[in-house]
Coordinates of N, CA and C in Angstrom, one line a residue:
M532 N 41.3 4.7 35.8 CA 41.7 5.8 34.8 C 41.2 7.1 35.4
Q533 N 42.2 8.0 35.4 CA 41.9 9.4 35.8 C 41.5 10.2 34.5
E534 N 40.3 10.7 34.5 CA 39.9 11.4 33.3 C 40.2 12.9 33.4
T535 N 40.7 13.4 32.3 CA 41.0 14.8 32.2 C 39.9 15.5 31.3
N536 N 40.0 16.8 31.3 CA 39.0 17.5 30.4 C 39.2 17.2 29.0
D537 N 40.4 16.9 28.6 CA 40.7 16.5 27.2 C 40.0 15.1 26.9
D538 N 40.1 14.2 27.8 CA 39.5 12.9 27.6 C 38.0 13.1 27.5
I539 N 37.4 13.9 28.4 CA 36.0 14.1 28.3 C 35.6 14.7 27.0
Q540 N 36.3 15.7 26.6 CA 36.0 16.4 25.3 C 36.1 15.4 24.1
R541 N 37.1 14.5 24.2 CA 37.2 13.5 23.1 C 36.1 12.5 23.1
I542 N 35.6 12.2 24.3 CA 34.4 11.3 24.4 C 33.2 12.0 23.8
Y543 N 33.0 13.3 24.1 CA 31.8 14.0 23.6 C 31.9 14.2 22.1
E544 N 33.1 14.2 21.5 CA 33.2 14.4 20.1 C 33.2 13.1 19.3
D545 N 33.4 12.0 20.0 CA 33.4 10.7 19.3 C 32.1 10.4 18.7
P546 N 32.1 10.0 17.4 CA 30.8 9.7 16.7 C 30.0 8.5 17.3
R547 N 30.8 7.6 17.9 CA 30.1 6.4 18.6 C 29.4 6.9 19.8
F548 N 30.0 7.8 20.5 CA 29.3 8.4 21.7 C 28.0 9.1 21.3
K549 N 28.1 9.8 20.2 CA 26.9 10.5 19.8 C 25.8 9.5 19.3
E550 N 26.3 8.4 18.7 CA 25.4 7.3 18.3 C 24.7 6.7 19.5
L551 N 25.6 6.5 20.6 CA 25.1 5.9 21.8 C 24.0 6.7 22.5
V552 N 24.3 8.0 22.6 CA 23.3 9.0 23.2 C 22.0 9.0 22.4
A553 N 22.1 9.0 21.1 CA 20.9 9.1 20.2 C 20.1 7.8 20.4
K554 N 20.8 6.6 20.4 CA 20.1 5.4 20.5 C 19.4 5.2 21.9
K555 N 20.2 5.6 22.9 CA 19.6 5.4 24.3 C 18.4 6.4 24.4
S556 N 18.6 7.6 24.0 CA 17.5 8.6 24.1 C 16.3 8.2 23.3
G557 N 16.5 7.8 22.1 CA 15.4 7.4 21.2 C 14.6 6.2 21.8
F558 N 15.4 5.2 22.2 CA 14.8 4.0 22.8 C 14.0 4.3 24.1
A559 N 14.6 5.1 25.0 CA 14.0 5.4 26.2 C 12.7 6.2 25.9
N560 N 12.8 7.1 25.0 CA 11.6 7.9 24.6 C 10.5 7.1 24.1
L561 N 10.8 6.1 23.2 CA 9.8 5.2 22.6 C 9.1 4.4 23.8
L562 N 9.9 3.8 24.7 CA 9.3 3.1 25.8 C 8.5 4.0 26.7
S563 N 8.9 5.2 26.9 CA 8.1 6.1 27.7 C 6.8 6.4 27.0
V564 N 6.8 6.7 25.7 CA 5.6 6.9 25.0 C 4.6 5.8 25.1
I565 N 5.1 4.5 25.0 CA 4.3 3.3 25.1 C 3.6 3.3 26.4
I566 N 4.4 3.4 27.5 CA 3.8 3.2 28.8 C 2.9 4.4 29.2
L567 N 3.3 5.6 28.8 CA 2.4 6.8 29.1 C 1.1 6.7 28.3
G568 N 1.2 6.2 27.0 CA 0.0 5.9 26.2 C -0.9 4.9 26.9
A569 N -0.4 3.9 27.4 CA -1.2 2.9 28.1 C -1.9 3.4 29.3
Y570 N -1.1 4.2 30.1 CA -1.7 4.8 31.3 C -2.8 5.8 31.0
F571 N -2.5 6.7 30.0 CA -3.5 7.7 29.6 C -4.8 7.0 29.0
A572 N -4.6 6.0 28.3 CA -5.7 5.2 27.7 C -6.6 4.7 28.8
F573 N -5.9 4.1 29.8 CA -6.6 3.6 31.0 C -7.4 4.6 31.7
I574 N -6.8 5.8 31.9 CA -7.4 6.9 32.6 C -8.6 7.4 31.8
L575 N -8.4 7.6 30.5 CA -9.5 8.0 29.6 C -10.6 7.0 29.6
L576 N -10.3 5.8 29.7 CA -11.4 4.7 29.7 C -12.2 4.9 31.0
I577 N -11.4 5.1 32.1 CA -12.1 5.3 33.4 C -13.0 6.6 33.3
A578 N -12.5 7.6 32.7 CA -13.3 8.9 32.6 C -14.5 8.8 31.7
F579 N -14.3 8.1 30.6 CA -15.4 8.2 29.6 C -16.2 6.9 29.4
D580 N -15.8 5.8 29.9 CA -16.6 4.6 29.8 C -16.3 3.7 31.1
P581 N -16.7 4.2 32.3 CA -16.4 3.4 33.5 C -17.2 2.2 33.6
K582 N -18.3 2.1 32.9 CA -19.2 0.9 32.9 C -18.4 -0.3 32.3
L583 N -17.6 0.0 31.3 CA -16.9 -1.1 30.6 C -15.9 -1.8 31.6
L584 N -15.3 -1.0 32.5 CA -14.4 -1.5 33.4 C -15.1 -2.2 34.6
G585 N -16.4 -2.0 34.7 CA -17.2 -2.6 35.8 C -17.8 -3.9 35.4
I586 N -17.6 -4.3 34.1 CA -18.2 -5.6 33.7 C -17.4 -6.7 34.3
P587 N -18.1 -7.7 34.9 CA -17.3 -8.8 35.4 C -16.6 -9.6 34.3
V588 N -15.4 -10.1 34.7 CA -14.6 -10.9 33.7 C -15.4 -12.2 33.3
V589 N -16.0 -12.8 34.4 CA -16.9 -14.0 34.2 C -18.2 -13.7 34.9
E590 N -19.3 -14.0 34.3 CA -20.6 -13.7 34.9 C -20.6 -14.2 36.3
G591 N -21.0 -13.4 37.2 CA -21.1 -13.7 38.6 C -19.8 -13.5 39.4
S592 N -18.8 -13.2 38.7 CA -17.5 -13.0 39.4 C -17.4 -11.6 40.0
P593 N -16.7 -11.5 41.1 CA -16.5 -10.1 41.7 C -15.4 -9.4 41.0
I594 N -14.6 -10.1 40.2 CA -13.5 -9.4 39.5 C -14.0 -8.8 38.2
T595 N -13.8 -7.5 38.1 CA -14.2 -6.8 36.9 C -13.0 -6.6 36.0
W596 N -13.3 -6.1 34.7 CA -12.3 -5.9 33.7 C -11.3 -4.9 34.2
G597 N -11.6 -4.0 35.0 CA -10.7 -2.9 35.5 C -9.5 -3.5 36.2
I598 N -9.7 -4.6 36.9 CA -8.6 -5.1 37.7 C -7.5 -5.7 36.8
P599 N -7.9 -6.7 35.9 CA -6.8 -7.2 35.0 C -6.2 -6.1 34.1
M600 N -7.0 -5.1 33.7 CA -6.4 -4.1 32.9 C -5.4 -3.3 33.7
G601 N -5.7 -2.9 34.9 CA -4.7 -2.2 35.8 C -3.5 -3.0 36.1
V602 N -3.7 -4.3 36.4 CA -2.5 -5.2 36.6 C -1.7 -5.3 35.3
G603 N -2.4 -5.4 34.2 CA -1.7 -5.5 32.9 C -0.8 -4.3 32.6
I604 N -1.3 -3.1 33.0 CA -0.4 -1.9 32.8 C 0.8 -2.0 33.7
I605 N 0.6 -2.5 34.9 CA 1.8 -2.6 35.8 C 2.8 -3.7 35.3
L606 N 2.2 -4.8 34.8 CA 3.1 -5.8 34.2 C 3.8 -5.3 32.9
L607 N 3.1 -4.4 32.1 CA 3.7 -3.8 31.0 C 4.9 -2.9 31.4
S608 N 4.8 -2.2 32.5 CA 5.9 -1.4 33.0 C 7.1 -2.3 33.3
F609 N 6.9 -3.4 34.0 CA 7.9 -4.3 34.3 C 8.6 -4.9 33.0
L610 N 7.7 -5.3 32.1 CA 8.2 -5.8 30.8 C 9.1 -4.8 30.1
L611 N 8.6 -3.6 30.0 CA 9.4 -2.6 29.3 C 10.7 -2.2 30.0
T612 N 10.7 -2.3 31.3 CA 11.9 -2.1 32.1 C 12.9 -3.2 31.7
G613 N 12.4 -4.4 31.7 CA 13.3 -5.6 31.3 C 13.8 -5.4 29.9
V614 N 13.0 -5.0 29.0 CA 13.4 -4.8 27.6 C 14.6 -3.8 27.5
Y615 N 14.4 -2.7 28.2 CA 15.4 -1.6 28.3 C 16.7 -2.2 28.9
T616 N 16.6 -2.9 30.0 CA 17.7 -3.4 30.7 C 18.5 -4.4 29.8
L617 N 17.8 -5.2 29.0 CA 18.5 -6.2 28.1 C 19.3 -5.4 27.0
R618 N 18.6 -4.4 26.5 CA 19.3 -3.6 25.4 C 20.5 -2.8 26.0
A619 N 20.3 -2.3 27.2 CA 21.3 -1.5 27.8 C 22.5 -2.3 28.2
N620 N 22.3 -3.6 28.6 CA 23.4 -4.4 29.0 C 24.0 -5.1 27.8
G621 N 23.4 -5.0 26.6 CA 24.0 -5.5 25.4 C 24.6 -4.5 24.5
E622 N 23.7 -3.9 23.7 CA 24.1 -3.0 22.7 C 24.7 -1.7 23.3
F623 N 24.1 -1.1 24.3 CA 24.6 0.1 24.8 C 25.9 0.0 25.6
D624 N 26.0 -1.1 26.3 CA 27.3 -1.4 27.0 C 28.4 -1.6 26.0
N625 N 28.2 -2.3 25.0 CA 29.2 -2.5 23.9 C 29.7 -1.2 23.3
L626 N 28.7 -0.3 23.0 CA 29.1 1.0 22.5 C 29.9 1.8 23.5
T627 N 29.5 1.7 24.8 CA 30.2 2.4 25.8 C 31.7 1.9 25.9
K628 N 31.8 0.6 25.9 CA 33.2 0.0 25.9 C 34.0 0.5 24.8
E629 N 33.4 0.5 23.6 CA 34.2 1.0 22.4 C 34.7 2.4 22.5
V630 N 33.8 3.3 23.0 CA 34.1 4.7 23.2 C 35.3 4.8 24.2
L631 N 35.1 4.1 25.4 CA 36.1 4.2 26.4 C 37.4 3.6 26.0
S632 N 37.4 2.5 25.2 CA 38.7 1.9 24.8 C 39.4 2.9 23.9
E633 N 38.7 3.6 23.1 CA 39.3 4.6 22.2 C 40.0 5.8 23.0
V634 N 39.3 6.2 24.0 CA 39.8 7.3 24.8 C 41.1 6.8 25.6
Q635 N 41.1 5.6 26.0 CA 42.2 5.1 26.9 C 43.4 4.8 26.1
K636 N 43.4 4.9 24.7 CA 44.6 4.6 23.9 C 45.6 5.8 24.0

């Protein structure tokens, strides 16, 4: 499909497109706040209570709580990326198809 300026303008004015943009932005912002909150909490914990992160997970173990917490933040990033991808491939793609089908009429 060759898009013209009129097609693009119709897409921008479509209420479903506006809904799509609002949902995608809101969801992406929510996930960003969650991961940034986790990162900043970890950094603040390092800054203000480093001894807590230095406590061994099991007495006598060389692995301290800082390691699983750091790995947990990385895993949280992967998890949130997966959550976004699932929603993008489902709800967001369906809205995109609806908008495009309306423009192609």
